[in-house]
Amino acid sequence: MQNIRNFSIIAHIDHGKSTLADRFIQTCGGLSEREMEAQVLDSMDLERERGITIKAQCVSLDYKANNGEIYQLNFIDTPGHVDFSYEVSRSLQACEGALLVVDASQGVEAQSVANCYTAIELGLEVMPILNKIDLPAAEPERVAQEIEEIIGIEATDACQVSAKSGIGIDELLERLVEEIPAPEGDPDAPLKALIVDSWFDSYVGVVTLVRIIDGSIRKGDKMQIMSTGRSFGVDFVGIFTPKREDMPVLECGQVGFIIAGIKEIDSVKVGDTITLQDNPADEVLEGFKEVQPRVFAGMFPVEADDFENFREALDKLTLNDSALQFEPESSTALGFGFRIGFLGMLHMEIVQERLEREYDLNLITTAPTVVYEVLKTDGNIIQIHNPSDLPEVNYIEEIREPIIQANILVPQEYVGNVISLCIEKRGVQTNMQYMGAQVALTYDMPMSEVVLDFFDRLKSVSRGYASFDYEFKYFQESKLTKVDILINSERVDALAVIVHADASQRRGREVADKMRELIPRQMFDIAIQAAIGRQIIARSTVKALRKNVTAKCYGGDVSRKKKLLEKQKKGKKRMKQFGRVEIPQEAFLAVLKVDS
Amino acid sequence: MPEFTILPPLSLYIHLPWCVKKCPYCDFNSHTYDSGLPEDEYINALISDLEYQLPTIWGRRIISIFIGGGTPSLFSAESIHKILSTVRSHLNCLPDMEVTMEANPGTVEQNKFNGFYQAGVNRLSIGVQSFDDKKLLALGRIHNADESYNAVAVARKAGFENINLDLMFGLPDQNLQQCLSDLQQAIDLFPQHISWYQLTIEPNTFFYNQPPVIPEDDDIWEMQQQGQQLLAGADYLQYEISAYAKNNQQCKHNLNYWQFGDYLALGAGAHGKISRADTGEINRYWQIRKPADYMQASVENKTSGRESIKTDQIIFEFMLNSLRLKQGFEIQTFEQNTGLNVSLISTRCEQAIAEGLLQRKGESYAPTERGYLFLNDLINLFS
C-alpha cells in the first residue's frame, strides 16, 4: 500500500491535461508506441473531437522511481468543463493528491480554481504544475505567483514541464511519489469500496470503478451493495493500464474495476459503498451529493415513427450518463417526445449529437430553459420545466427563477467589459478582488441569462481570456412573463419562452425577426407573431417563394438533376411540418440566436 | 419490372467535348486543348464506339441526332460529315430526321457552316447567351454581340432554316430592361426556337466557388414574368420550362428526353438510356469522361458505368422529365416509355391534384400553373 499513489489532474480545457496523461502512460510503458493513439483517455469520438473529457476514467501505471522502488500510479481522469464539475469532485474523492496543471503562457482559470478548492476541502495534496513551459509566451514566474495569490498554495518551486515535448516529466513523477501521500486504510478490515464511476459495456454488463478504502476484493467473492443490500458474484476484478488487465485481487488503497454480471446500471449507484456479503462493513462511506439537472429542453423525433427508437436510445444513454433525466412530453406542434434535463448547455449539445450520431435519430430540440418555481394562488408550489406548462396569469402568485453564483476570473484589462456584460445579464456583484494580473468577480445572476449565451459573450468580450464557473444558489422572485410565438395565427407551444417582463417586448420582436430569417421561404406567406397573453407584440412575415424549379435539365444526364432534388429533400430532413409550414431546427433555437 | 409492348423512340447523342475556354458557369463535360484538336482520332473513336454498341439497338430506328458539347463547331465539316455518314450507313434513320448541332458565335466561318449543312446537319443551336458585350464578358464568353448577329446570318446563308438561340437571364448585375432588351434582340432575329433559361450556379464551377452578384429573387421573378409575355406576344410558345418555339417547331431531340425516350450515347462523358424488350430492363450508361481516356480505351471499355433502373426510379425519372413539359404527358406515353402500368402512379397523381399542383386533362396529366412554378415540389411527390 505504501507504493500506491492515487491522483487526479485538475486543468482547464486545453491546458494540457490529456497530453500530460498520455506522456505518463508512455513514460511508464502502459502502451506501446503503436497503441499510443493520440490522447488515449478521451476515448469517445465526441470527446476527442471536442477536445474535452466527459466521463471519468482511470489508468494504473507502474513507475520505477530513482530509489529503485516500483510505484503503482493510479491516475483518475476528470472532465474539464463547467457542466461536469460534479464528476470532478467524485474523482477527487478517490485520490490522495491532485496535480494542478496550469498553462504557463495563460494563467489560472476559474474552473480550475473551483476544482482546486474542492480538492483542498477534501484534504488532498495539491501539486502545482506549470505546463507548456517551452512556449515563447510562457511566464512561469508570473503564473506561479498567480497560483499563490488566487488559490493560496505554495507554487514558487512548482514543477515546470512541457507535456508535449516531454520536458520535466521524469522530475514530475519523482516529486509525485514523494509529495503525494500513500493511501491509508485497514487491509484487514471488512471491505469498503467507494463506487467512483460505473458504465455499461455491451459485452460484460456494468463495469464499476471503485476505490478500495478498507479490506480487499477477489474474483469469486460475493459482493454486496450497501444501500440496497443486493448481492452479486464477482466475475472479474482488475485495473486499466489503460488496457483492461484482470487481477486476482484488488487490494486496500487501489483503484480498479469490478465486473459482476450486473445488467442495470441503477444497481450500482455512483457514491455507494460495496462490501462483502460474508463479512460486511458496519457503516457506509460518505457518498456524493446527487446532481440536479439545471437546464431542460424538449427533444422530438422528426418522424413520429422514431419515438420508440428514441426512447430506447435515451434508456441506453442514461446507462452511462446518470446525470441525464427524461420524461415523456407531448407537444401539439411537435408530437410526442421527451423533456430532458441536462447539467448545462454543453451537456445538452453532447447528448443531442450522440443521439443523432450513435443512434441515427433525426431530432428537433427546443430552446433550453431553466427550472422555474411558481407559487400558485392556492398556495401550491410547482416546478416548471417547460414554458408551455406555465399556469394562466390569474393562477400565479409569483414566479421564481434560479439564481446562480458566477465566479469569473478575468485579466484586468477586460474587467470593464465583463462587468458591463454581467449588468446586462441582470447580475448583482457580490465580490470583486484583484489578484495579481487577474480580477476575481463574483456575481449573483439569473441562470436563464447564463443558459442563453453568457459563456460565448463572456469569451468574446474578454478575447477568450475570461474564465467562468457557477453553482446554483437559490430561487428568487422575479417579474417573468411568457412570450408565445404564433405561426399563421396558431400558437406553437414548443416555441414559447419565459423572459423577464422588462425585456419581453424587445425579446418578442427580436425572436419574430430572427424566425423570419431562419424559416425558409415556402410556397405561401408565413406570418410569425409574438404574443404575451392575447396581446400581439410583434409580427413578421416570411414572403412566399415565387417558384421552385430547375432552369436547365441536362439532356441525357439525369443524375445531376436527381442529385439536386435529393439535396433539396435532405435540406428538409431537419424540418418539422407544422400545418403546412415547415420549420427548421434552427428556428426552434431562435431565441438563443438573437443578438442582444 | 417493366414490360414493353413497343419500345420507346430512340435518339442519338454525340458529344464533342472541347472548348476554346471553359465558361465560369458551365458544369458540362468540356475540356480545353493546348495544341490542335485530335479530330481524326476522336471521330474514329466515335465510330468504333458506335459499331460496338450497335447490337444493343439492333433493328431500331433513329428519330433524331444531337451533336452537343463542348463546342462542336470547333470540328471541321469533314469530321462531322464522316461521323454522320457512318451513322446513316449503319442505322435505320427516320426520313428528314432532325439533326441538331451546337455552335458558338465565336467559331463561325461561312465555308465551315456550308459544310455542316451539306453533311446533313439541319438544325443549329447557337449559344448567344446575351447581346450585351459586358454581360458576355462577365459570363466568360469569347464572343461579342456582333459575332452573334454574324453567326445567324452565316447560318442562314449556309441554308439552315431551323435555328435555336440559347439565351440566359438573371445574369450578374442584370436589370429588367437589359434582360428584356436581350430577349427582344433575339426575337428580332426571328429564330424558330429560343431556349431562354435562368443562370443557375452549379457545383463544380468557377461561379460556385466565387459567386457573382446575381439579381434578387423578386427581380428575377419580374424578368421571367415580363420576358414570357414578350415571348408569347411574338408567338414563341413555351412548351418546356426553358424552351419556346414558333409554329410548333419544337426540338424533337429534347422532346424525346423529356418524354422518357431512349437515346444512344457516343463520345466522352455522354449519357445513354436504352430499354430492352426481352428482359424488360431500362439501362443507363455513361462513357468515360476524359477525352484522352475515352479515345485510348479499347472499344469494349469505353463505358465507365451503367445501371439498371428500378421501378421507383423509373417513375421518378419519368416525372422529372415529362412534367417539365407544359402539356405534361399522355397516359399512353407513360405506359409505352416506362413499360409500367399507370395504376402505379395514380395515388400520387391524386395527391398532387389535391395539392393543386397537377391536373388531369382527358387522357393526360399536366402540371397546373402553380405546379409548373413549384415543379421541384411536384416532382418530389414522386420520389
Tab-separated table of C-alpha atoms in Angstrom, chain B:
chain	number	residue	atom	x	y	z
B	1	MET	CA	-40.296	-4.925	-63.800
B	2	PRO	CA	-41.351	-3.046	-66.933
B	3	GLU	CA	-42.880	-4.889	-69.842
B	4	PHE	CA	-42.581	-3.302	-73.232
B	5	THR	CA	-45.085	-3.886	-75.999
B	6	ILE	CA	-43.415	-1.189	-78.108
B	7	LEU	CA	-40.011	0.214	-77.275
B	8	PRO	CA	-39.684	3.981	-76.708
B	9	PRO	CA	-38.483	6.189	-79.590
B	10	LEU	CA	-34.696	6.200	-79.967
B	11	SER	CA	-32.418	9.221	-80.454
B	12	LEU	CA	-28.665	9.509	-80.839
B	13	TYR	CA	-26.475	11.869	-78.832
B	14	ILE	CA	-22.892	12.605	-79.870
B	15	HIS	CA	-20.622	14.519	-77.517
B	16	LEU	CA	-17.711	16.607	-78.797
B	17	PRO	CA	-16.050	17.661	-75.569
B	18	TRP	CA	-13.665	20.509	-76.399
B	19	CYS	CA	-13.991	24.265	-75.901
B	20	VAL	CA	-11.612	27.164	-76.573
B	21	LYS	CA	-12.186	28.238	-72.979
B	22	LYS	CA	-14.224	26.915	-70.061
B	23	CYS	CA	-17.078	29.253	-69.067
B	24	PRO	CA	-17.360	30.026	-65.336
B	25	TYR	CA	-20.979	28.807	-65.103
B	26	CYS	CA	-20.522	25.617	-67.143
B	27	ASP	CA	-20.525	22.236	-65.439
B	28	PHE	CA	-20.773	20.191	-68.607
B	29	ASN	CA	-18.114	17.744	-69.610
B	30	SER	CA	-15.969	20.182	-71.578
B	31	HIS	CA	-12.230	20.472	-71.857
B	32	THR	CA	-9.781	22.988	-73.237
B	33	TYR	CA	-6.963	21.949	-75.508
B	34	ASP	CA	-3.395	23.141	-75.963
B	35	SER	CA	-2.337	22.302	-79.484
B	36	GLY	CA	-4.752	21.193	-82.161
B	37	LEU	CA	-7.831	19.035	-81.721
B	38	PRO	CA	-7.220	15.307	-82.159
B	39	GLU	CA	-10.153	15.334	-84.583
B	40	ASP	CA	-9.371	12.226	-86.606
B	41	GLU	CA	-8.539	10.151	-83.592
B	42	TYR	CA	-11.720	11.244	-81.817
B	43	ILE	CA	-14.006	10.659	-84.819
B	44	ASN	CA	-12.502	7.185	-85.230
B	45	ALA	CA	-13.157	6.509	-81.545
B	46	LEU	CA	-16.794	7.593	-82.024
B	47	ILE	CA	-17.183	5.287	-84.984
B	48	SER	CA	-15.764	2.269	-83.194
B	49	ASP	CA	-17.915	3.126	-80.158
B	50	LEU	CA	-20.979	3.209	-82.419
B	51	GLU	CA	-20.132	-0.078	-84.065
B	52	TYR	CA	-19.625	-1.720	-80.701
B	53	GLN	CA	-22.987	-0.504	-79.406
B	54	LEU	CA	-24.983	-1.441	-82.484
B	55	PRO	CA	-26.223	-4.808	-81.118
B	56	THR	CA	-27.964	-3.058	-78.214
B	57	ILE	CA	-30.289	-1.229	-80.621
B	58	TRP	CA	-30.382	-3.627	-83.487
B	59	GLY	CA	-33.319	-3.073	-85.798
B	60	ARG	CA	-34.476	0.129	-84.129
B	61	ARG	CA	-34.954	3.385	-85.967
B	62	ILE	CA	-33.263	6.659	-85.024
B	63	ILE	CA	-35.631	9.657	-84.805
B	64	SER	CA	-33.119	12.449	-84.119
B	65	ILE	CA	-29.450	13.230	-83.683
B	66	PHE	CA	-27.957	15.882	-81.441
B	67	ILE	CA	-24.289	16.841	-81.615
B	68	GLY	CA	-23.517	18.647	-78.387
B	69	GLY	CA	-20.520	19.777	-76.425
B	70	GLY	CA	-18.238	21.378	-75.611
B	71	THR	CA	-18.196	23.379	-78.818
B	72	PRO	CA	-18.974	21.006	-81.706
B	73	SER	CA	-18.494	23.796	-84.249
B	74	LEU	CA	-14.764	23.647	-83.485
B	75	PHE	CA	-14.709	20.448	-85.519
B	76	SER	CA	-14.214	20.568	-89.273
B	77	ALA	CA	-17.091	19.925	-91.664
B	78	GLU	CA	-15.219	16.867	-92.919
B	79	SER	CA	-15.206	15.305	-89.466
B	80	ILE	CA	-18.918	15.969	-88.985
B	81	HIS	CA	-19.565	14.515	-92.401
B	82	LYS	CA	-17.615	11.414	-91.570
B	83	ILE	CA	-19.469	10.621	-88.374
B	84	LEU	CA	-22.912	11.430	-89.783
B	85	SER	CA	-22.420	9.394	-92.912
B	86	THR	CA	-21.237	6.463	-90.811
B	87	VAL	CA	-24.361	6.762	-88.661
B	88	ARG	CA	-26.571	6.823	-91.740
B	89	SER	CA	-24.886	3.793	-93.237
B	90	HIS	CA	-25.110	1.759	-90.035
B	91	LEU	CA	-28.528	2.740	-88.750
B	92	ASN	CA	-32.085	2.945	-89.902
B	93	CYS	CA	-32.882	6.664	-89.747
B	94	LEU	CA	-36.225	8.438	-89.948
B	95	PRO	CA	-36.523	10.318	-93.238
B	96	ASP	CA	-35.901	14.055	-92.770
B	97	MET	CA	-34.992	13.494	-89.145
B	98	GLU	CA	-33.831	16.404	-87.056
B	99	VAL	CA	-30.028	16.669	-86.824
B	100	THR	CA	-29.002	19.431	-84.429
B	101	MET	CA	-25.543	20.767	-83.818
B	102	GLU	CA	-24.466	23.260	-81.174
B	103	ALA	CA	-22.374	26.205	-82.341
B	104	ASN	CA	-20.740	29.131	-80.621
B	105	PRO	CA	-20.778	32.530	-82.313
B	106	GLY	CA	-17.041	32.848	-81.747
B	107	THR	CA	-16.267	29.885	-84.006
B	108	VAL	CA	-18.137	30.751	-87.205
B	109	GLU	CA	-16.836	30.517	-90.756
B	110	GLN	CA	-19.063	30.517	-93.821
B	111	ASN	CA	-17.313	27.604	-95.522
B	112	LYS	CA	-17.442	25.520	-92.418
B	113	PHE	CA	-21.149	26.177	-91.878
B	114	ASN	CA	-21.834	25.359	-95.530
B	115	GLY	CA	-20.020	22.086	-94.918
B	116	PHE	CA	-22.021	21.302	-91.757
B	117	TYR	CA	-25.235	21.816	-93.689
B	118	GLN	CA	-24.055	19.648	-96.534
B	119	ALA	CA	-23.012	16.961	-94.067
B	120	GLY	CA	-26.659	16.668	-93.051
B	121	VAL	CA	-26.945	18.957	-90.043
B	122	ASN	CA	-30.333	20.670	-90.415
B	123	ARG	CA	-30.778	22.478	-87.120
B	124	LEU	CA	-28.313	24.823	-85.418
B	125	SER	CA	-28.374	25.761	-81.778
B	126	ILE	CA	-26.335	28.934	-81.317
B	127	GLY	CA	-25.038	29.821	-77.844
B	128	VAL	CA	-25.745	33.567	-77.899
B	129	GLN	CA	-26.441	33.843	-74.120
B	130	SER	CA	-26.701	37.664	-74.259
B	131	PHE	CA	-26.443	40.556	-76.693
B	132	ASP	CA	-24.747	42.753	-74.109
B	133	ASP	CA	-20.962	42.679	-74.514
B	134	LYS	CA	-20.364	43.493	-70.856
B	135	LYS	CA	-22.552	40.599	-69.766
B	136	LEU	CA	-20.818	38.298	-72.234
B	137	LEU	CA	-17.513	39.248	-70.687
B	138	ALA	CA	-18.854	38.578	-67.196
B	139	LEU	CA	-20.011	35.163	-68.402
B	140	GLY	CA	-16.529	34.452	-69.705
B	141	ARG	CA	-17.745	34.101	-73.291
B	142	ILE	CA	-15.230	34.517	-76.103
B	143	HIS	CA	-17.683	36.189	-78.475
B	144	ASN	CA	-19.455	39.557	-78.685
B	145	ALA	CA	-22.925	40.602	-79.857
B	146	ASP	CA	-21.792	41.410	-83.422
B	147	GLU	CA	-20.467	37.896	-83.798
B	148	SER	CA	-23.842	36.519	-82.730
B	149	TYR	CA	-25.589	38.547	-85.429
B	150	ASN	CA	-22.993	37.354	-87.885
B	151	ALA	CA	-23.430	33.737	-86.843
B	152	VAL	CA	-27.162	33.836	-87.545
B	153	ALA	CA	-26.557	35.443	-90.946
B	154	VAL	CA	-23.866	32.926	-91.860
B	155	ALA	CA	-26.083	30.034	-90.770
B	156	ARG	CA	-28.976	31.265	-92.888
B	157	LYS	CA	-26.715	31.766	-95.852
B	158	ALA	CA	-25.442	28.211	-95.463
B	159	GLY	CA	-29.055	27.021	-95.741
B	160	PHE	CA	-30.137	26.499	-92.157
B	161	GLU	CA	-33.861	27.111	-91.742
B	162	ASN	CA	-34.213	25.751	-88.235
B	163	ILE	CA	-32.247	27.794	-85.728
B	164	ASN	CA	-32.313	27.934	-81.960
B	165	LEU	CA	-30.791	30.749	-79.940
B	166	ASP	CA	-29.653	29.984	-76.395
B	167	LEU	CA	-30.206	32.955	-74.119
B	168	MET	CA	-29.803	33.426	-70.377
B	169	PHE	CA	-31.345	35.756	-67.823
B	170	GLY	CA	-30.660	36.577	-64.212
B	171	LEU	CA	-27.102	37.442	-65.228
B	172	PRO	CA	-24.642	39.190	-62.903
B	173	ASP	CA	-25.809	42.797	-62.341
B	174	GLN	CA	-28.563	42.413	-64.917
B	175	ASN	CA	-31.627	44.612	-64.612
B	176	LEU	CA	-35.096	44.108	-66.067
B	177	GLN	CA	-34.503	46.423	-69.045
B	178	GLN	CA	-31.286	44.677	-70.019
B	179	CYS	CA	-32.958	41.321	-69.753
B	180	LEU	CA	-35.899	42.316	-71.944
B	181	SER	CA	-33.607	44.016	-74.436
B	182	ASP	CA	-31.624	40.774	-74.844
B	183	LEU	CA	-34.832	38.909	-75.448
B	184	GLN	CA	-36.140	41.467	-77.931
B	185	GLN	CA	-32.922	41.303	-79.934
B	186	ALA	CA	-33.220	37.530	-80.086
B	187	ILE	CA	-36.851	37.783	-81.218
B	188	ASP	CA	-35.872	40.323	-83.886
B	189	LEU	CA	-33.637	37.698	-85.452
B	190	PHE	CA	-36.807	35.521	-85.835
B	191	PRO	CA	-35.238	32.159	-84.944
B	192	GLN	CA	-37.555	29.126	-84.940
B	193	HIS	CA	-36.769	28.369	-81.341
B	194	ILE	CA	-35.471	30.222	-78.271
B	195	SER	CA	-34.052	28.487	-75.198
B	196	TRP	CA	-34.376	31.097	-72.514
B	197	TYR	CA	-33.082	29.920	-69.189
B	198	GLN	CA	-32.168	31.373	-65.844
B	199	LEU	CA	-28.498	31.373	-64.891
B	200	THR	CA	-28.016	28.837	-62.121
B	201	ILE	CA	-24.861	28.489	-60.133
B	202	GLU	CA	-23.906	24.819	-60.274
B	203	PRO	CA	-21.431	22.990	-58.048
B	204	ASN	CA	-18.009	22.326	-59.589
B	205	THR	CA	-17.974	25.594	-61.494
B	206	PHE	CA	-15.893	28.729	-61.113
B	207	PHE	CA	-19.026	30.728	-60.202
B	208	TYR	CA	-19.809	28.260	-57.435
B	209	ASN	CA	-16.523	28.981	-55.722
B	210	GLN	CA	-16.574	32.702	-56.460
B	211	PRO	CA	-20.246	33.576	-56.753
B	212	PRO	CA	-21.066	36.677	-58.785
B	213	VAL	CA	-23.748	39.088	-57.587
B	214	ILE	CA	-26.909	37.969	-59.299
B	215	PRO	CA	-30.295	39.716	-59.133
B	216	GLU	CA	-32.655	39.191	-56.185
B	217	ASP	CA	-35.348	36.516	-56.442
B	218	ASP	CA	-38.077	39.100	-56.795
B	219	ASP	CA	-36.258	40.840	-59.654
B	220	ILE	CA	-35.697	37.540	-61.403
B	221	TRP	CA	-39.379	36.801	-60.975
B	222	GLU	CA	-40.198	40.091	-62.683
B	223	MET	CA	-37.805	39.275	-65.544
B	224	GLN	CA	-39.438	35.906	-66.004
B	225	GLN	CA	-42.990	37.316	-65.970
B	226	GLN	CA	-42.306	40.105	-68.436
B	227	GLY	CA	-39.972	38.023	-70.554
B	228	GLN	CA	-42.581	35.318	-71.006
B	229	GLN	CA	-45.120	37.945	-72.051
B	230	LEU	CA	-42.697	39.315	-74.575
B	231	LEU	CA	-42.057	35.860	-75.998
B	232	ALA	CA	-45.746	34.972	-76.117
B	233	GLY	CA	-46.510	38.269	-77.835
B	234	ALA	CA	-44.025	37.318	-80.553
B	235	ASP	CA	-45.647	33.858	-80.930
B	236	TYR	CA	-42.907	31.937	-79.133
B	237	LEU	CA	-44.926	29.472	-77.112
B	238	GLN	CA	-43.480	27.895	-74.019
B	239	TYR	CA	-43.580	24.103	-74.195
B	240	GLU	CA	-40.928	23.314	-71.587
B	241	ILE	CA	-39.573	25.172	-68.527
B	242	SER	CA	-36.926	26.978	-70.593
B	243	ALA	CA	-37.933	26.212	-74.192
B	244	TYR	CA	-40.042	28.386	-76.514
B	245	ALA	CA	-40.932	27.579	-80.133
B	246	LYS	CA	-42.657	29.324	-83.011
B	247	ASN	CA	-45.146	27.466	-85.191
B	248	ASN	CA	-44.736	24.267	-83.246
B	249	GLN	CA	-41.052	23.909	-84.249
B	250	GLN	CA	-40.115	22.249	-81.008
B	251	CYS	CA	-36.818	20.468	-80.573
B	252	LYS	CA	-37.652	16.839	-81.356
B	253	HIS	CA	-34.464	15.533	-79.778
B	254	ASN	CA	-35.051	17.254	-76.451
B	255	LEU	CA	-38.715	16.276	-76.532
B	256	ASN	CA	-37.598	12.678	-76.667
B	257	TYR	CA	-35.559	13.179	-73.468
B	258	TRP	CA	-38.471	14.847	-71.761
B	259	GLN	CA	-40.860	12.091	-72.808
B	260	PHE	CA	-38.518	9.456	-71.390
B	261	GLY	CA	-37.481	8.127	-74.776
B	262	ASP	CA	-34.314	6.102	-75.359
B	263	TYR	CA	-31.014	7.525	-76.544
B	264	LEU	CA	-27.756	6.036	-77.644
B	265	ALA	CA	-24.656	7.832	-76.327
B	266	LEU	CA	-21.428	8.347	-78.236
B	267	GLY	CA	-18.428	10.319	-77.034
B	268	ALA	CA	-16.573	11.217	-73.872
B	269	GLY	CA	-18.885	11.634	-70.882
B	270	ALA	CA	-22.037	11.031	-72.954
B	271	HIS	CA	-25.028	9.524	-71.129
B	272	GLY	CA	-27.305	6.966	-72.749
B	273	LYS	CA	-30.541	5.180	-71.889
B	274	ILE	CA	-31.649	2.000	-73.628
B	275	SER	CA	-34.731	-0.107	-72.906
B	276	ARG	CA	-34.759	-3.807	-73.671
B	277	ALA	CA	-37.874	-5.630	-74.815
B	278	ASP	CA	-36.529	-9.101	-73.966
B	279	THR	CA	-35.666	-8.545	-70.291
B	280	GLY	CA	-37.825	-5.500	-69.610
B	281	GLU	CA	-34.782	-3.671	-68.304
B	282	ILE	CA	-34.120	0.047	-68.647
B	283	ASN	CA	-30.366	0.653	-68.601
B	284	ARG	CA	-28.497	3.884	-68.146
B	285	TYR	CA	-24.833	4.085	-69.034
B	286	TRP	CA	-22.203	6.738	-69.338
B	287	GLN	CA	-18.976	6.847	-71.288
B	288	ILE	CA	-15.513	7.676	-69.916
B	289	ARG	CA	-15.385	11.396	-69.155
B	290	LYS	CA	-11.853	12.382	-70.083
B	291	PRO	CA	-11.416	12.680	-73.870
B	292	ALA	CA	-7.909	11.189	-73.871
B	293	ASP	CA	-9.006	8.207	-71.788
B	294	TYR	CA	-12.096	7.735	-73.908
B	295	MET	CA	-10.015	7.651	-77.093
B	296	GLN	CA	-7.410	5.320	-75.643
B	297	ALA	CA	-9.843	2.838	-74.121
B	298	SER	CA	-10.401	-0.302	-76.145
B	299	VAL	CA	-13.784	-0.453	-77.784
B	300	GLU	CA	-15.316	-2.748	-75.180
B	301	ASN	CA	-14.086	-0.473	-72.368
B	302	LYS	CA	-15.371	2.934	-73.380
B	303	THR	CA	-18.287	2.783	-70.935
B	304	SER	CA	-17.355	3.881	-67.436
B	305	GLY	CA	-20.594	2.956	-65.663
B	306	ARG	CA	-24.035	1.511	-66.134
B	307	GLU	CA	-27.090	0.811	-64.049
B	308	SER	CA	-30.415	-0.834	-64.494
B	309	ILE	CA	-33.085	1.486	-63.115
B	310	LYS	CA	-35.630	0.049	-60.736
B	311	THR	CA	-39.343	0.718	-60.880
B	312	ASP	CA	-39.336	3.525	-58.271
B	313	GLN	CA	-36.542	5.301	-60.063
B	314	ILE	CA	-38.203	4.822	-63.434
B	315	ILE	CA	-41.299	6.585	-62.160
B	316	PHE	CA	-39.296	9.380	-60.561
B	317	GLU	CA	-37.180	9.926	-63.668
B	318	PHE	CA	-40.199	9.877	-65.922
B	319	MET	CA	-41.864	12.570	-63.816
B	320	LEU	CA	-38.646	14.548	-63.515
B	321	ASN	CA	-38.569	14.826	-67.274
B	322	SER	CA	-42.130	14.762	-68.506
B	323	LEU	CA	-43.559	17.262	-66.033
B	324	ARG	CA	-41.129	19.818	-67.415
B	325	LEU	CA	-43.389	19.857	-70.443
B	326	LYS	CA	-46.232	22.317	-70.246
B	327	GLN	CA	-48.610	19.735	-71.683
B	328	GLY	CA	-47.436	17.118	-69.216
B	329	PHE	CA	-47.767	13.569	-70.508
B	330	GLU	CA	-50.338	11.278	-72.002
B	331	ILE	CA	-51.053	8.136	-70.025
B	332	GLN	CA	-50.268	6.143	-73.129
B	333	THR	CA	-46.816	7.742	-73.337
B	334	PHE	CA	-46.181	6.853	-69.705
B	335	GLU	CA	-47.099	3.224	-70.270
B	336	GLN	CA	-45.225	2.913	-73.551
B	337	ASN	CA	-41.994	4.596	-72.445
B	338	THR	CA	-41.754	3.194	-68.922
B	339	GLY	CA	-43.241	-0.214	-69.657
B	340	LEU	CA	-45.244	0.232	-66.418
B	341	ASN	CA	-48.935	0.324	-65.654
B	342	VAL	CA	-50.356	3.753	-64.913
B	343	SER	CA	-52.019	2.419	-61.763
B	344	LEU	CA	-48.588	2.599	-60.130
B	345	ILE	CA	-48.753	6.383	-60.099
B	346	SER	CA	-52.450	7.061	-59.725
B	347	THR	CA	-52.408	7.536	-55.919
B	348	ARG	CA	-49.576	10.014	-56.079
B	349	CYS	CA	-51.174	11.807	-59.008
B	350	GLU	CA	-54.351	12.125	-56.946
B	351	GLN	CA	-52.319	13.585	-54.084
B	352	ALA	CA	-50.649	16.069	-56.435
B	353	ILE	CA	-54.060	17.013	-57.796
B	354	ALA	CA	-55.349	17.507	-54.239
B	355	GLU	CA	-52.401	19.790	-53.547
B	356	GLY	CA	-53.298	21.842	-56.606
B	357	LEU	CA	-50.053	21.035	-58.403
B	358	LEU	CA	-51.326	18.647	-61.066
B	359	GLN	CA	-54.399	18.369	-63.278
B	360	ARG	CA	-55.993	15.660	-65.342
B	361	LYS	CA	-56.869	16.656	-68.892
B	362	GLY	CA	-58.624	13.849	-70.691
B	363	GLU	CA	-56.035	11.091	-71.028
B	364	SER	CA	-53.175	13.356	-69.905
B	365	TYR	CA	-51.700	14.639	-66.685
B	366	ALA	CA	-50.231	18.126	-66.713
B	367	PRO	CA	-48.837	20.499	-64.096
B	368	THR	CA	-51.202	23.260	-63.014
B	369	GLU	CA	-49.947	26.808	-63.296
B	370	ARG	CA	-48.869	26.580	-59.657
B	371	GLY	CA	-47.372	23.141	-60.137
B	372	TYR	CA	-45.335	24.497	-63.012
B	373	LEU	CA	-43.890	27.209	-60.758
B	374	PHE	CA	-43.205	24.749	-57.965
B	375	LEU	CA	-42.136	21.939	-60.202
B	376	ASN	CA	-39.493	20.642	-57.792
B	377	ASP	CA	-42.130	20.232	-55.089
B	378	LEU	CA	-44.401	18.484	-57.567
B	379	ILE	CA	-41.688	16.118	-58.783
B	380	ASN	CA	-40.668	15.301	-55.229
B	381	LEU	CA	-44.098	13.808	-54.633
B	382	PHE	CA	-42.946	11.023	-56.939
B	383	SER	CA	-39.560	10.408	-55.346
